[in-house]
mmCIF file of C-alpha atoms in Angstrom:
data_model
loop_
_atom_site.group_PDB
_atom_site.id
_atom_site.type_symbol
_atom_site.label_atom_id
_atom_site.label_comp_id
_atom_site.label_asym_id
_atom_site.label_seq_id
_atom_site.Cartn_x
_atom_site.Cartn_y
_atom_site.Cartn_z
ATOM 1 C CA MET Y 1 168.064 -12.126 79.023
ATOM 2 C CA LYS Y 2 164.857 -13.593 77.562
ATOM 3 C CA LYS Y 3 162.949 -10.466 78.624
ATOM 4 C CA ILE Y 4 165.418 -8.194 76.829
ATOM 5 C CA VAL Y 5 165.166 -10.224 73.618
ATOM 6 C CA LEU Y 6 161.364 -10.244 73.845
ATOM 7 C CA ILE Y 7 161.241 -6.472 74.396
ATOM 8 C CA ALA Y 8 163.616 -5.928 71.457
ATOM 9 C CA ILE Y 9 161.414 -8.076 69.182
ATOM 10 C CA ILE Y 10 158.277 -6.198 70.239
ATOM 11 C CA ILE Y 11 159.922 -2.821 69.587
ATOM 12 C CA LEU Y 12 161.203 -3.917 66.172
ATOM 13 C CA ASN Y 13 157.833 -5.321 65.114
ATOM 14 C CA THR Y 14 155.875 -2.249 66.160
ATOM 15 C CA SER Y 15 158.354 0.213 64.689
ATOM 16 C CA CYS Y 16 158.582 -1.535 61.299
ATOM 17 C CA VAL Y 17 154.927 -1.111 60.340
ATOM 18 C CA SER Y 18 153.300 2.070 59.111
ATOM 19 C CA VAL Y 19 150.019 2.528 57.277
ATOM 20 C CA LYS Y 20 149.465 5.248 54.682
ATOM 21 C CA THR Y 21 146.171 6.116 53.023
ATOM 22 C CA GLU Y 22 146.165 7.722 49.566
ATOM 23 C CA THR Y 23 143.230 9.072 47.617
ATOM 24 C CA TYR Y 24 142.939 8.862 43.851
ATOM 25 C CA GLU Y 25 142.875 12.383 42.492
ATOM 26 C CA GLY Y 26 142.118 11.465 38.869
ATOM 27 C CA GLU Y 27 138.921 10.901 36.981
ATOM 28 C CA PRO Y 28 137.528 7.420 36.342
ATOM 29 C CA MET Y 29 139.315 5.564 33.542
ATOM 30 C CA ILE Y 30 137.016 5.797 30.491
ATOM 31 C CA SER Y 31 137.177 4.435 26.966
ATOM 32 C CA ILE Y 32 134.633 4.994 24.188
ATOM 33 C CA LEU Y 33 134.523 2.531 21.301
ATOM 34 C CA GLU Y 34 133.116 2.977 17.836
ATOM 35 C CA LEU Y 35 131.690 -0.326 16.605
ATOM 36 C CA GLU Y 36 129.800 -1.635 13.618
ATOM 37 C CA THR Y 37 127.247 -3.686 15.513
ATOM 38 C CA SER Y 38 123.736 -3.129 16.828
ATOM 39 C CA LYS Y 39 122.804 -2.148 20.371
ATOM 40 C CA ASP Y 40 121.404 -5.634 21.077
ATOM 41 C CA SER Y 41 124.578 -7.371 19.916
ATOM 42 C CA ASN Y 42 126.734 -4.893 21.858
ATOM 43 C CA TYR Y 43 124.659 -5.422 25.008
ATOM 44 C CA ILE Y 44 125.012 -9.206 24.807
ATOM 45 C CA LYS Y 45 128.781 -8.994 24.276
ATOM 46 C CA ALA Y 46 129.189 -6.465 27.110
ATOM 47 C CA ASN Y 47 127.083 -8.540 29.506
ATOM 48 C CA GLU Y 48 128.985 -11.738 28.611
ATOM 49 C CA TRP Y 49 132.327 -9.949 29.105
ATOM 50 C CA MET Y 50 131.254 -8.744 32.531
ATOM 51 C CA VAL Y 51 130.161 -12.230 33.612
ATOM 52 C CA GLU Y 52 133.411 -13.805 32.370
ATOM 53 C CA THR Y 53 135.579 -11.076 33.921
ATOM 54 C CA PHE Y 54 133.882 -11.241 37.319
ATOM 55 C CA GLY Y 55 135.535 -14.521 38.232
ATOM 56 C CA ASN Y 56 135.009 -14.632 41.999
ATOM 57 C CA ALA Y 57 132.069 -14.419 44.365
ATOM 58 C CA GLU Y 58 133.003 -10.968 45.668
ATOM 59 C CA SER Y 59 132.720 -9.369 42.208
ATOM 60 C CA VAL Y 60 129.033 -8.877 41.435
ATOM 61 C CA ILE Y 61 126.908 -7.352 38.707
ATOM 62 C CA GLN Y 62 124.660 -4.946 40.575
ATOM 63 C CA PHE Y 63 122.519 -3.391 37.858
ATOM 64 C CA THR Y 64 121.494 -4.233 34.290
ATOM 65 C CA ASP Y 65 119.043 -2.510 31.975
ATOM 66 C CA LYS Y 66 118.901 -3.797 28.402
ATOM 67 C CA ASP Y 67 116.649 -0.961 27.177
ATOM 68 C CA ALA Y 68 119.058 1.676 28.473
ATOM 69 C CA GLY Y 69 122.088 -0.425 27.446
ATOM 70 C CA ILE Y 70 123.750 -0.417 30.886
ATOM 71 C CA VAL Y 71 125.584 -3.116 32.844
ATOM 72 C CA LYS Y 72 127.123 -2.054 36.151
ATOM 73 C CA GLY Y 73 128.987 -3.997 38.802
ATOM 74 C CA LYS Y 74 131.443 -3.981 41.674
ATOM 75 C CA TYR Y 75 134.703 -5.724 40.729
ATOM 76 C CA MET Y 76 137.449 -6.928 43.065
ATOM 77 C CA MET Y 77 140.543 -5.599 41.341
ATOM 78 C CA TYR Y 78 142.991 -6.595 44.080
ATOM 79 C CA SER Y 79 142.662 -9.492 46.492
ATOM 80 C CA GLY Y 80 143.874 -8.598 49.962
ATOM 81 C CA GLN Y 81 145.377 -10.882 52.560
ATOM 82 C CA ILE Y 82 144.510 -11.936 56.067
ATOM 83 C CA GLY Y 83 147.009 -10.773 58.650
ATOM 84 C CA THR Y 84 149.107 -13.222 60.609
ATOM 85 C CA GLN Y 85 151.542 -12.875 63.449
ATOM 86 C CA TYR Y 86 154.241 -12.397 60.799
ATOM 87 C CA SER Y 87 152.511 -10.068 58.342
ATOM 88 C CA PRO Y 88 149.837 -7.364 58.467
ATOM 89 C CA ALA Y 89 146.371 -7.650 56.967
ATOM 90 C CA VAL Y 90 145.816 -5.978 53.605
ATOM 91 C CA LYS Y 91 142.330 -4.979 52.435
ATOM 92 C CA SER Y 92 140.945 -6.049 49.077
ATOM 93 C CA TYR Y 93 140.323 -3.248 46.603
ATOM 94 C CA PHE Y 94 137.118 -2.805 44.613
ATOM 95 C CA VAL Y 95 136.195 -0.671 41.619
ATOM 96 C CA MET Y 96 132.877 0.107 39.975
ATOM 97 C CA ILE Y 97 132.721 -0.902 36.304
ATOM 98 C CA THR Y 98 129.988 0.632 34.168
ATOM 99 C CA LEU Y 99 129.376 -0.530 30.600
ATOM 100 C CA ARG Y 100 127.114 1.508 28.335
ATOM 101 C CA VAL Y 101 126.176 0.362 24.848
ATOM 102 C CA LYS Y 102 124.258 1.752 21.888
ATOM 103 C CA ASP Y 103 124.092 1.177 18.140
ATOM 104 C CA GLN Y 104 127.636 1.296 16.769
ATOM 105 C CA GLY Y 105 129.181 2.158 20.146
ATOM 106 C CA ALA Y 106 130.184 1.133 23.646
ATOM 107 C CA LYS Y 107 131.719 2.834 26.648
ATOM 108 C CA ILE Y 108 133.536 1.441 29.687
ATOM 109 C CA GLU Y 109 134.112 3.367 32.921
ATOM 110 C CA VAL Y 110 136.374 2.012 35.673
ATOM 111 C CA ASP Y 111 135.951 4.062 38.838
ATOM 112 C CA PRO Y 112 137.765 3.534 42.160
ATOM 113 C CA ILE Y 113 135.382 3.076 45.078
ATOM 114 C CA ASN Y 114 137.517 3.716 48.134
ATOM 115 C CA GLU Y 115 140.883 5.020 49.274
ATOM 116 C CA PHE Y 116 144.134 3.193 48.662
ATOM 117 C CA THR Y 117 145.733 1.813 51.830
ATOM 118 C CA ILE Y 118 149.456 1.067 51.644
ATOM 119 C CA THR Y 119 151.244 -0.639 54.536
ATOM 120 C CA ASN Y 120 154.988 -0.227 54.903
ATOM 121 C CA TYR Y 121 156.117 -3.433 56.586
ATOM 122 C CA MET Y 122 159.772 -4.212 57.171
ATOM 123 C CA GLY Y 123 160.800 -1.916 54.299
ATOM 124 C CA ASN Y 124 158.312 -3.400 51.797
ATOM 125 C CA LYS Y 125 155.163 -1.693 50.554
ATOM 126 C CA ILE Y 126 152.121 -3.945 50.782
ATOM 127 C CA GLY Y 127 148.722 -3.004 49.404
ATOM 128 C CA PHE Y 128 147.073 -1.483 46.360
ATOM 129 C CA THR Y 129 148.402 1.814 44.970
ATOM 130 C CA PRO Y 130 146.913 4.347 42.531
ATOM 131 C CA GLU Y 131 149.569 3.284 39.997
ATOM 132 C CA MET Y 132 148.432 -0.326 40.285
ATOM 133 C CA PHE Y 133 144.827 0.833 39.773
ATOM 134 C CA LYS Y 134 145.740 2.694 36.571
ATOM 135 C CA SER Y 135 147.686 -0.254 35.172
ATOM 136 C CA LEU Y 136 144.987 -2.839 35.929
ATOM 137 C CA ALA Y 137 142.206 -0.529 34.713
ATOM 138 C CA GLN Y 138 144.037 -0.136 31.390
ATOM 139 C CA GLU Y 139 144.270 -3.934 31.120
ATOM 140 C CA LEU Y 140 140.514 -4.258 31.774
ATOM 141 C CA ILE Y 141 139.766 -1.605 29.142
ATOM 142 C CA LYS Y 142 142.023 -3.336 26.614
ATOM 143 C CA ASP Y 143 140.346 -6.691 27.279
ATOM 144 C CA PHE Y 144 136.875 -5.120 26.964
ATOM 145 C CA THR Y 145 137.876 -3.459 23.687
ATOM 146 C CA LEU Y 146 139.147 -6.734 22.208
ATOM 147 C CA ASN Y 147 135.968 -8.500 23.296
ATOM 148 C CA MET Y 148 133.652 -5.864 21.846
ATOM 149 C CA ARG Y 149 135.497 -5.778 18.510
ATOM 150 C CA GLY Y 150 135.413 -9.573 18.216
ATOM 151 C CA GLU Y 151 132.535 -11.745 17.098
ATOM 152 C CA SER Y 152 129.734 -12.389 19.557
ATOM 153 C CA LYS Y 153 129.544 -15.896 20.926
ATOM 154 C CA ASN Y 154 125.805 -15.501 20.462
ATOM 155 C CA ASP Y 155 126.106 -15.063 16.670
ATOM 156 C CA ASN Y 156 127.633 -18.440 15.771
ATOM 157 C CA TRP Y 157 126.466 -21.443 17.711
#
């Protein structure tokens, strides 16, 4: 009897998990801002925003060039989970964020790096979807816009 129950549990566990990979067909999420501030002030605000937004050790600024007005980094948009005997592993999801600044302007680009992996486990979808990417990218863009239109922390100290 124990063998039958064990076999039934193994069959149920293996048949209740499926993994689907989706690719993002769209363009990177981009927003261009018209500002009233200088390139130097815009660069400082953009760089500060990136540092404050990249709140964990896996999100890293990979390139900065003040003369060109560019700050670029890899950002962990979705934190995955380690698999256990009761749930499957889910990979973290990263995007590339590029900030470009000039006199009276700034631009943010949020670009997916890899494919989206969705695991169907016991009737629930686990993982990061293209819809989640779009929603979180819009939140990042909104936050960047508010930061760039606000006063620089460097101006008043």
